[in-house]
Coordinates of C-alpha atoms in Angstrom, one line a residue:
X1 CA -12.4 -6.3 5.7
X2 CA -14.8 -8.9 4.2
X3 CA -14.3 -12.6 5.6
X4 CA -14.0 -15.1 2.9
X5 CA -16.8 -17.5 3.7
X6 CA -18.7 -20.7 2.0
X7 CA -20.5 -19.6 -1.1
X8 CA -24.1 -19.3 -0.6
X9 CA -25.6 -20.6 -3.3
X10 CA -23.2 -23.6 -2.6
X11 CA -25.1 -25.0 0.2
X12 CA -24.6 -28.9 -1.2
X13 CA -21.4 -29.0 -1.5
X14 CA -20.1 -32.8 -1.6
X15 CA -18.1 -34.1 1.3
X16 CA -14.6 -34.4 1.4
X17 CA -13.4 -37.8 1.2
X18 CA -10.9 -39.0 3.8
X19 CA -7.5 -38.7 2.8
X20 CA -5.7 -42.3 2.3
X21 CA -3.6 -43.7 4.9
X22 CA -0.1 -43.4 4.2
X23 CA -0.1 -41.4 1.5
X24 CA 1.7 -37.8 1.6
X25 CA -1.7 -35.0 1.5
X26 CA -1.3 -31.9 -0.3
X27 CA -2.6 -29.0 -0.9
X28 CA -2.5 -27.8 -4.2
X29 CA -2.7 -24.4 -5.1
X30 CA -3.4 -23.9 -8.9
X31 CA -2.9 -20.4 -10.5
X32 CA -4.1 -19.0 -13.4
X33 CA -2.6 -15.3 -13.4
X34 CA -1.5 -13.3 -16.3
X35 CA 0.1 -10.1 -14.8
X36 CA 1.4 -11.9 -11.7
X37 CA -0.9 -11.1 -8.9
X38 CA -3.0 -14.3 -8.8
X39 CA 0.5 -16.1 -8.5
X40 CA 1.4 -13.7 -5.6
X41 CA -2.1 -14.8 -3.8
X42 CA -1.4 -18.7 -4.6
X43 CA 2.0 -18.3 -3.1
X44 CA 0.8 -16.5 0.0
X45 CA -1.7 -18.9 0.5
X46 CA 1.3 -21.6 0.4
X47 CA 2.6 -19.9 3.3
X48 CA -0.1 -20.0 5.5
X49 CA -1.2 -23.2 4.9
X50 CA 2.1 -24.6 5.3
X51 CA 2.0 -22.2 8.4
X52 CA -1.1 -24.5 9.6
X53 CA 1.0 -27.5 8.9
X54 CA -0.3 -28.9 6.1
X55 CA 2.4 -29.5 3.0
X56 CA 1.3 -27.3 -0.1
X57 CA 2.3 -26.0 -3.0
X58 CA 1.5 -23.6 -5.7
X59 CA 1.3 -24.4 -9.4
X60 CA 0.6 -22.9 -12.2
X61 CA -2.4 -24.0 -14.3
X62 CA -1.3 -25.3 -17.7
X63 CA -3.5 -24.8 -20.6
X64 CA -4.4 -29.1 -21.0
X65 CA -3.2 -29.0 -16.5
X66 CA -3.5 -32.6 -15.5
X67 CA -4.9 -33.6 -12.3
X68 CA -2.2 -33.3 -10.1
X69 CA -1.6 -37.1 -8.4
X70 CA -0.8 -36.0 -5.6
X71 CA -3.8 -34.2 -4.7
X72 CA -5.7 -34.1 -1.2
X73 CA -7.4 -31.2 -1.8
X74 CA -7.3 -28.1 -4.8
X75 CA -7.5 -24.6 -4.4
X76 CA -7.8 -22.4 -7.5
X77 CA -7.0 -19.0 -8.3
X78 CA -8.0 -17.4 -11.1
X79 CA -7.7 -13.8 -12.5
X80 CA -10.0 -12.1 -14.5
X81 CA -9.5 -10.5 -17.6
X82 CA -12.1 -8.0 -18.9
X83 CA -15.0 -9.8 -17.5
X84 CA -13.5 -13.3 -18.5
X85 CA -11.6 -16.1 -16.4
X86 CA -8.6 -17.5 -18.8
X87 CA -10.2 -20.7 -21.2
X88 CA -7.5 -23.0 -18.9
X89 CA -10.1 -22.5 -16.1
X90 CA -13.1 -23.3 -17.8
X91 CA -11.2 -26.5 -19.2
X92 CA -9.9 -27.8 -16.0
X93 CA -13.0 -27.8 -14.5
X94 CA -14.6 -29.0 -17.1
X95 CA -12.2 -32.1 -17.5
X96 CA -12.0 -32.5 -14.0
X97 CA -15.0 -31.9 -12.3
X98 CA -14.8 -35.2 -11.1
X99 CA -12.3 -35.0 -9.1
X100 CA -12.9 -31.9 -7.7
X101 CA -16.0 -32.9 -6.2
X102 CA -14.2 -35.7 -4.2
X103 CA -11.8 -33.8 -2.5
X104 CA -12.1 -30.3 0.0
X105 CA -12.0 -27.4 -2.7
X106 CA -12.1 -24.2 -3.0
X107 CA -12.2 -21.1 -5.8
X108 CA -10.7 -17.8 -5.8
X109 CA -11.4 -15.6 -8.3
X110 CA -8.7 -11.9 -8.6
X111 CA -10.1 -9.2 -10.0
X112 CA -9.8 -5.3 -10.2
X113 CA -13.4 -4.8 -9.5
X114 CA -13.1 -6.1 -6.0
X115 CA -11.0 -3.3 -4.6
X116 CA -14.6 -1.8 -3.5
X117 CA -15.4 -3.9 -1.0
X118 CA -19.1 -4.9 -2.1
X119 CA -17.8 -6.9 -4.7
X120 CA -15.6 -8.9 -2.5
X121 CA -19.1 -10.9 -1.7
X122 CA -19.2 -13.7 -4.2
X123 CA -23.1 -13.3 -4.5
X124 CA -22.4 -9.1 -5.4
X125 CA -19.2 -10.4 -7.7
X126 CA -21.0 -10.5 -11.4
X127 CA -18.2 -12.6 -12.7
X128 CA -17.3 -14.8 -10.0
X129 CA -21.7 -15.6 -9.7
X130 CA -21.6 -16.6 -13.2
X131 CA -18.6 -18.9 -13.2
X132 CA -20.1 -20.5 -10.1
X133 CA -23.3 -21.2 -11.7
X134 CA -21.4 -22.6 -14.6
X135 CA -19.3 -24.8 -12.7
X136 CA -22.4 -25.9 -10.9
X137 CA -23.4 -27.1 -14.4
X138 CA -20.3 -29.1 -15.3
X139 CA -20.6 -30.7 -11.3
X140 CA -18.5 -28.9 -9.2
X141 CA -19.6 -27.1 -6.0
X142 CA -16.2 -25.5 -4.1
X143 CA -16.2 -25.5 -0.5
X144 CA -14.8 -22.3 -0.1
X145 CA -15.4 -19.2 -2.2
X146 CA -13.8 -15.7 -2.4
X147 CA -12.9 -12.6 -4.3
X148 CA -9.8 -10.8 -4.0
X149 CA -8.9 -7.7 -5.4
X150 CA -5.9 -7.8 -7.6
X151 CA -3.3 -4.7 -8.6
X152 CA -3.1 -2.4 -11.3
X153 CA 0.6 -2.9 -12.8
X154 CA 0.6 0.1 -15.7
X155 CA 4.4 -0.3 -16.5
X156 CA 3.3 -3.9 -17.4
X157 CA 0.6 -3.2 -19.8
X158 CA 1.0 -3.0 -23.7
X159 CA -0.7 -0.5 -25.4
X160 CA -3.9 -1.7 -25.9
X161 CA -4.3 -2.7 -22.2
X162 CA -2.8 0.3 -21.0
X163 CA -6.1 2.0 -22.8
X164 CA -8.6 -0.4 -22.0
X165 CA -7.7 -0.5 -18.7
X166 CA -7.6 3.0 -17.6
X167 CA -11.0 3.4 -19.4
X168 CA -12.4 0.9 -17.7
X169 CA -10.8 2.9 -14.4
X170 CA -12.2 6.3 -15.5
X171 CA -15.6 4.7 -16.2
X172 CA -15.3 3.3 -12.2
X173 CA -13.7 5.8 -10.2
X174 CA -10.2 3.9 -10.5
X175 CA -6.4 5.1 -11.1
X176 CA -5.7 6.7 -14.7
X177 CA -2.1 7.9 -14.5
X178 CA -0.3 5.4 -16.8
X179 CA 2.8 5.3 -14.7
X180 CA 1.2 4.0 -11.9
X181 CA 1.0 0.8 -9.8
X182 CA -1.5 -0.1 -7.1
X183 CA -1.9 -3.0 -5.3
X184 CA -5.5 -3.3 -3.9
X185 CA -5.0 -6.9 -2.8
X186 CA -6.4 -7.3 1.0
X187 CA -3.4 -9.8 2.3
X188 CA -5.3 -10.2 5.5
X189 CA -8.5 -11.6 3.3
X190 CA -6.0 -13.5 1.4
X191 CA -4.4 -15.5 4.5
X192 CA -8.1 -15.9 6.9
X193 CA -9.4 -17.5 3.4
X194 CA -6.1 -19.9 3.6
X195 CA -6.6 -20.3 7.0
X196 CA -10.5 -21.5 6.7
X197 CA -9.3 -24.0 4.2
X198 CA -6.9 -25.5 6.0
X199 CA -8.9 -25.7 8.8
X200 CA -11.3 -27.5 6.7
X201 CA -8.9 -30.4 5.6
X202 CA -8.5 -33.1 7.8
X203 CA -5.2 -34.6 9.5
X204 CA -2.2 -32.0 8.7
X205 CA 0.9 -33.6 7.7
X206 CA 3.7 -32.1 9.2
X207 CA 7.0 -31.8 6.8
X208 CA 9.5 -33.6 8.6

């Protein structure tokens, strides 16, 4: 299993900024996930974190998401669909890079690719490299970076998916039998990267 650890071309990351007194501190999980699995990892993420202590919750990202108010720190998790993060992504960051650079954040991105456990290393992750670098552009620098390997959910797929996808999977060794599902996700990798999040934000509030 590959540790999730601090991207290293990320090296200047900002510092978090204390969380203010009195004020409930969350830890907001934002999702963008088209065939489910991202959501899955958001959720399980949730778990642990709330597991730690800390009060969070997972959310969908909308396609104009606000920044969420309530916000002590953001983690987000975002699928990848033939070689391309939804245009939500891009546009939150882009919006809100900001804010993301004031509080303890991290990025996630899900993709197929990482069920070979080379590309679960952001720096060997093509896609995941280049969104980084983009995002260094717009002025955010996550804390915390991974790749997780997300499931092949045939039944799901229209048609054209159905045949993109199990090219794709012919062309790199993957499943091909249309009826087929396979979950590659690493749940252990997802709940240590939760876990070295929430070890990185400060002063857990306990849910009373």
């Amino acid at each position: 299993m590959t540790v999730p650890h601090t991207h290293p071309i990320l090296k200047n990351a900002p510092n978090p900024l204390e969380a203010e007194q009195g004020r409930p501190q969350f830890i907001v999980v934002l999702y963008s996930s088209r065939f489910g699995q991202a959501m899955r990892i958001a959720q399980t993420m949730v778990q642990e974190l709330e597991a730690q202590g800390h009060m969070a919750r997972a959310q969908a990202l909308g396609a104009q998401q606000e920044w969420p108010a309530d916000c002590q720190a953001l983690v987000l998790v975002a699928s990848i669909r033939y070689g391309h993060f939804a245009p939500a992504v891009r546009g939150f960051v882009q919006r809100h890079a900001r804010q993301l650079a004031s509080v303890p954040s991290a990025f996630a991105s899900v993709s197929l690719t990482a069920r070979k456990l080379e590309k679960r290393e952001p720096q060997n992750h093509s896609y995941t490299r280049k969104f980084l670098a983009q995002a260094m552009l717009l002025g955010w620098q996550p804390r915390w970076c991974a790749v997780l390997a997300g499931a092949l959910r045939y039944p799901l797929y229209g048609w054209l998916d159905k045949q993109m996808i199990r090219l794709i999977m012919r062309l790199t060794g993957g499943e091909t039998r249309p009826d087929r599902e396979v979950e590659y996700t690493d749940w252990q990798q997802v709940r240590a990267f939760a876990r070295q999040i929430g070890a990185g934000v400060d002063a857990p509030v306990f849910r009373k």
